[in-house]
Amino acid sequence: MTQTASTQHGGPAELDMDGLSRILFGHAAFQYLNAACELGLPDLVAEKQELTRDEIRDALSLQDRAVDILLLGCTSLGILVKQDGRYRLAGVIKDLMDEGDWQRFVDTVAFEQYIVYEGQLDFTDSLRENRNVGLRRVRGSGRDLYHRLAENPHLEQVFYRYMRSWSELANKHLVQELDLSGRQHLLDCGGGDAVNAIALAQANPDLKVTVFEIPASGSIAEKKIAQAGVGDQVSVITGDMFADPLPTGCDVVMFAHQLVIWTPEENTELLRRAYDVLPEGGQLVIFNSMSNDEGDGPVVAALDSVYFAALPAEGGMIYSWATHERCLREAGFSTVKRIPFPGWTPHGVIVATK
């Protein structure tokens, strides 16, 4: 089977045997990527520009068989390029390093390895039962992943490093594209460790930001706010955004990486709660990954949806732009604007006005 042109609306090209094989052994391909990151192979090659097989073996303290396996995988997958017996980095990895995004990418790899990988074994059962069956593989008694992280310190560290990095890969565009001129107070619902609240506060010196989070996450956010030196602009209120009243006095409410976790019905309820605390003319901001309205990509959105189906909570996926817009309209918002972001991650913003 040969690869054909993309579909009329710009969807993915037809699958060929090479692509099918990469899907079949995709779990093994990821393990090469994770091993390379954990062993420090890309950083080593970047520092030296080019290295021989024996130089890599000695620098990583690997045995002959181990380095041969590692280099076979990393070269065949394109992570490394071999020429005249020497290995150099793939251009795409070098670009990530030059742009300062490589460590953020590595943090994402660690998240997939230590949090997503085991839980996605239950992906099929999660689809059959329409719930997050994979949560059973995370120790603890909390009702969802987020309420179990405090019981798993290593997973908690991996998770918050990833969430900060995943946000940082896109929140430079959030800062550039989200016009907050004239706005006074932004409520960041489920703001995690305050990574986006801090970025928006630094870009908008007259803006006050309140992070609304569960207690376990709120204490982490407070530390990050203090480290960033923005305590005069950014504060934290703890609570449950489904059960507790949302803080009032804001003219912008933002849900960043939140509405991918819950069902559309739960999202609509959250948006209604935000609508009720906003004044006339207030804005609602959705910042997260989006999938195409046609339901055929992008591929990162599809692959990321495995995590949301199998692990964190009872509902969720990388929803389409249109799905979020429908929830906004059901919640009472009328004026809606899409702002897609550039880059390899499928991030974007939807801004709605009350």
XYZ file of C-alpha atoms in Angstrom:
354
model
C 0.000 0.000 0.000
C 1.415 3.379 -0.941
C 0.824 6.651 0.817
C -1.775 8.868 -0.822
C -2.531 12.573 -0.706
C -4.372 14.058 2.233
C -8.142 14.233 2.349
C -10.016 17.182 0.894
C -10.267 19.066 4.187
C -6.553 18.696 4.950
C -6.774 15.545 7.086
C -4.122 12.861 7.466
C -2.682 10.972 4.507
C -3.601 7.319 4.008
C -1.584 4.844 6.084
C 1.178 2.753 4.497
C 2.958 -0.334 5.869
C 5.821 1.650 7.356
C 3.362 3.821 9.239
C 1.385 0.784 10.388
C 4.570 -0.842 11.679
C 5.448 2.279 13.644
C 2.016 2.137 15.280
C 2.396 -1.606 16.003
C 5.719 -1.089 17.776
C 4.966 2.423 19.008
C 5.389 1.381 22.638
C 8.953 0.272 21.868
C 9.704 3.465 19.930
C 8.695 5.504 22.961
C 10.966 3.449 25.208
C 13.934 4.375 23.020
C 12.999 8.037 23.373
C 12.591 7.736 27.134
C 15.869 5.814 27.540
C 17.727 8.405 25.460
C 16.346 11.191 27.661
C 17.029 9.429 30.962
C 20.556 8.420 29.931
C 21.287 11.943 28.697
C 22.142 10.868 25.156
C 20.772 13.957 23.328
C 22.509 16.335 25.728
C 25.774 14.420 25.349
C 25.684 14.519 21.555
C 24.625 18.171 21.561
C 27.614 19.085 23.720
C 30.135 17.258 21.521
C 28.374 17.916 18.158
C 29.371 14.467 16.842
C 30.467 11.258 18.583
C 31.509 7.742 17.624
C 29.781 4.660 18.930
C 32.643 3.954 21.359
C 32.676 7.527 22.624
C 28.954 7.298 23.371
C 29.425 3.908 25.051
C 32.159 5.203 27.342
C 30.449 8.505 28.156
C 27.197 6.760 29.128
C 28.994 3.876 30.921
C 27.166 1.264 28.851
C 28.254 -2.207 27.774
C 28.742 -3.013 24.066
C 25.420 -4.812 23.608
C 23.490 -2.077 25.429
C 24.948 0.780 23.384
C 24.343 -1.149 20.155
C 20.660 -1.580 21.042
C 20.335 2.072 22.018
C 22.010 3.357 18.863
C 20.110 0.957 16.595
C 16.830 2.304 17.900
C 17.752 5.974 18.105
C 19.248 5.967 14.604
C 16.474 3.985 12.898
C 13.860 6.217 14.534
C 15.717 9.358 13.462
C 16.561 10.645 16.933
C 20.215 10.445 15.857
C 21.716 10.704 12.389
C 24.730 8.480 11.554
C 27.235 9.594 8.951
C 30.787 8.315 8.368
C 30.713 6.365 11.622
C 29.721 9.350 13.759
C 26.417 10.281 15.342
C 24.774 13.701 15.495
C 21.400 14.947 16.689
C 18.321 15.149 14.490
C 17.617 18.694 13.425
C 14.240 18.802 15.185
C 15.858 18.018 18.548
C 18.585 20.579 17.959
C 15.879 23.134 17.171
C 14.114 22.381 20.477
C 17.397 22.892 22.289
C 18.155 26.126 20.452
C 14.677 27.431 21.299
C 15.069 26.513 24.990
C 12.266 23.942 24.845
C 14.220 20.691 25.101
C 13.914 20.304 28.899
C 10.186 20.978 28.587
C 10.026 18.159 26.036
C 11.981 15.875 28.398
C 9.535 16.676 31.213
C 6.714 15.606 28.891
C 8.503 12.331 28.141
C 8.811 11.644 31.891
C 5.088 12.312 32.356
C 4.236 9.787 29.654
C 6.633 7.213 31.133
C 5.740 7.408 34.814
C 2.119 8.540 34.852
C 0.489 7.674 31.527
C 2.272 4.496 30.436
C 0.912 2.011 32.949
C -2.585 3.441 33.114
C -3.065 3.307 29.349
C -2.946 -0.500 29.575
C -6.595 -0.079 30.532
C -7.455 2.107 27.539
C -9.680 -0.497 25.870
C -11.607 -1.186 29.084
C -11.860 2.565 29.640
C -13.570 2.879 26.246
C -15.831 -0.102 26.943
C -16.903 1.244 30.334
C -16.677 4.949 29.389
C -14.679 5.731 32.516
C -11.087 6.027 33.696
C -10.328 2.382 34.500
C -6.575 3.052 34.509
C -6.828 5.097 37.706
C -6.766 1.785 39.596
C -3.034 1.609 38.850
C -2.314 4.791 40.843
C -2.015 4.182 44.580
C -4.366 6.170 46.785
C -7.978 6.766 47.716
C -8.695 10.094 46.001
C -11.611 10.259 43.597
C -9.365 11.185 40.663
C -5.683 11.375 39.761
C -5.302 14.919 41.054
C -6.521 13.954 44.524
C -4.076 11.007 44.618
C -0.903 12.845 43.657
C -0.147 13.949 47.223
C -0.035 10.260 48.190
C 2.585 9.588 45.489
C 5.437 12.108 45.894
C 7.435 10.983 42.845
C 4.380 11.078 40.600
C 3.444 14.471 42.029
C 6.857 15.889 41.125
C 6.715 14.400 37.622
C 3.169 15.662 37.111
C 3.778 19.274 38.115
C 7.052 19.468 36.188
C 5.161 18.259 33.135
C 2.188 20.580 33.587
C 4.510 23.564 33.984
C 6.492 22.543 30.889
C 3.407 21.712 28.794
C 1.960 25.121 29.641
C 5.256 26.904 28.959
C 5.397 25.363 25.479
C 2.268 27.384 24.644
C 1.731 30.150 27.194
C 4.172 32.438 25.411
C 1.471 32.503 22.729
C -1.196 32.916 25.418
C 0.600 36.021 26.668
C 0.983 37.393 23.137
C -2.506 36.624 21.831
C -4.771 37.162 24.850
C -5.644 40.859 25.057
C -6.184 41.736 28.714
C -5.872 45.499 28.308
C -8.425 47.206 30.515
C -9.044 44.031 32.521
C -8.535 44.224 36.259
C -8.869 40.789 37.834
C -8.484 37.318 36.325
C -9.669 34.165 38.073
C -7.571 31.130 37.072
C -9.785 28.128 37.843
C -7.753 24.992 38.430
C -4.566 26.979 37.890
C -2.205 24.210 39.004
C 1.140 25.525 40.198
C 0.265 29.031 38.880
C 2.480 28.795 35.793
C -0.044 30.604 33.585
C -1.135 33.028 36.303
C 2.489 34.088 36.800
C 3.104 34.518 33.068
C -0.020 36.649 32.618
C 0.760 38.744 35.681
C 4.301 39.418 34.479
C 2.979 40.464 31.068
C 0.191 42.626 32.547
C 1.573 44.571 35.534
C -1.797 46.141 36.422
C -3.667 42.823 36.431
C -4.622 40.973 39.612
C -4.815 37.189 39.331
C -6.435 34.706 41.709
C -5.609 31.012 41.403
C -8.478 28.773 42.549
C -7.210 25.265 43.307
C -7.637 22.254 45.587
C -5.582 22.539 48.806
C -2.855 20.084 47.762
C -2.165 22.080 44.593
C -2.721 25.457 46.224
C 0.292 25.095 48.503
C 2.492 24.317 45.493
C 1.126 27.384 43.669
C 1.902 29.622 46.643
C 5.547 28.526 46.614
C 5.880 29.193 42.880
C 4.265 32.630 43.237
C 6.700 33.544 46.005
C 9.669 32.300 43.958
C 8.526 34.413 40.985
C 8.191 37.499 43.170
C 4.633 38.291 42.059
C 2.883 37.930 45.400
C 1.554 41.476 45.133
C -0.354 40.522 41.965
C -1.141 36.806 42.291
C -2.948 35.127 45.198
C -4.372 31.664 45.879
C -7.796 30.608 47.140
C -8.374 26.919 47.784
C -11.584 25.076 47.126
C -13.465 22.711 44.819
C -14.657 24.496 41.689
C -17.545 22.055 41.290
C -18.765 22.233 44.891
C -17.627 25.558 46.353
C -18.671 29.062 45.260
C -16.279 30.561 42.716
C -14.469 33.666 43.977
C -16.186 36.871 42.881
C -14.892 40.290 41.853
C -13.191 39.144 38.642
C -13.820 40.384 35.109
C -12.032 37.443 33.423
C -12.317 33.742 34.234
C -9.796 31.338 32.699
C -9.873 27.551 32.505
C -6.375 26.431 31.498
C -5.937 22.711 30.765
C -9.114 22.030 32.744
C -11.863 21.436 30.204
C -9.984 18.482 28.682
C -10.475 16.565 31.950
C -14.244 16.533 32.340
C -17.289 15.551 30.300
C -19.002 18.198 28.124
C -21.867 18.259 30.626
C -19.451 18.953 33.497
C -17.686 21.587 31.396
C -20.986 23.309 30.687
C -21.729 23.386 34.412
C -18.312 24.935 35.144
C -18.864 27.515 32.417
C -22.309 28.372 33.830
C -20.739 28.897 37.248
C -18.165 31.205 35.663
C -20.901 33.045 33.733
C -22.737 33.726 37.010
C -19.741 35.420 38.678
C -18.758 37.531 35.655
C -20.111 41.045 35.109
C -21.684 42.084 31.820
C -18.858 42.380 29.312
C -16.695 39.967 31.314
C -14.603 37.416 29.459
C -14.264 33.649 29.680
C -10.982 32.151 28.434
C -10.436 28.482 27.561
C -6.740 27.640 27.117
C -5.827 24.049 26.261
C -5.209 21.621 23.432
C -7.925 21.390 20.776
C -8.797 18.801 18.140
C -10.170 19.497 14.662
C -13.886 19.926 14.186
C -13.705 17.171 11.531
C -12.553 14.632 14.158
C -9.457 13.540 12.231
C -6.594 15.127 14.143
C -4.180 16.555 14.844
C -2.387 13.365 15.818
C -0.980 14.827 19.069
C -4.543 15.597 20.179
C -5.591 12.023 19.406
C -2.647 10.452 21.229
C -3.041 12.728 24.249
C -6.680 11.663 24.525
C -5.573 8.162 25.583
C -4.443 9.653 28.896
C -7.707 11.504 29.462
C -9.765 8.426 28.626
C -7.843 6.014 30.845
C -6.540 7.916 33.841
C -7.344 11.286 35.386
C -11.120 11.463 35.898
C -14.431 9.973 34.776
C -14.580 11.987 31.544
C -12.434 14.004 29.205
C -10.496 14.054 25.943
C -8.916 16.649 23.687
C -12.227 18.103 22.534
C -12.803 19.945 19.292
C -13.101 23.700 19.077
C -16.780 23.270 18.204
C -17.451 21.165 21.310
C -16.099 23.888 23.591
C -18.074 26.525 21.702
C -21.281 24.535 22.101
C -20.687 24.281 25.860
C -20.068 28.030 26.026
C -23.329 28.810 24.268
C -25.249 26.386 26.494
C -23.743 28.195 29.492
C -25.081 31.550 28.243
C -22.157 33.066 26.337
C -22.923 34.479 22.896
C -19.787 36.088 21.437
C -17.044 33.500 20.865
C -13.622 33.878 19.224
C -11.059 31.198 18.300
C -7.317 31.839 18.511
C -5.236 28.851 17.299
C -1.560 28.842 18.289
C 1.426 27.933 16.095
C 3.792 25.130 17.083
C 3.813 21.342 17.331
C 1.430 21.199 20.299
C -2.285 21.623 19.427
C -2.864 24.497 21.847
C -5.247 27.363 21.349
C -7.552 29.800 23.104
C -11.274 30.432 22.912
C -12.459 33.785 24.269
C -16.140 34.300 25.055
C -17.859 37.461 26.275
C -20.853 37.723 28.601
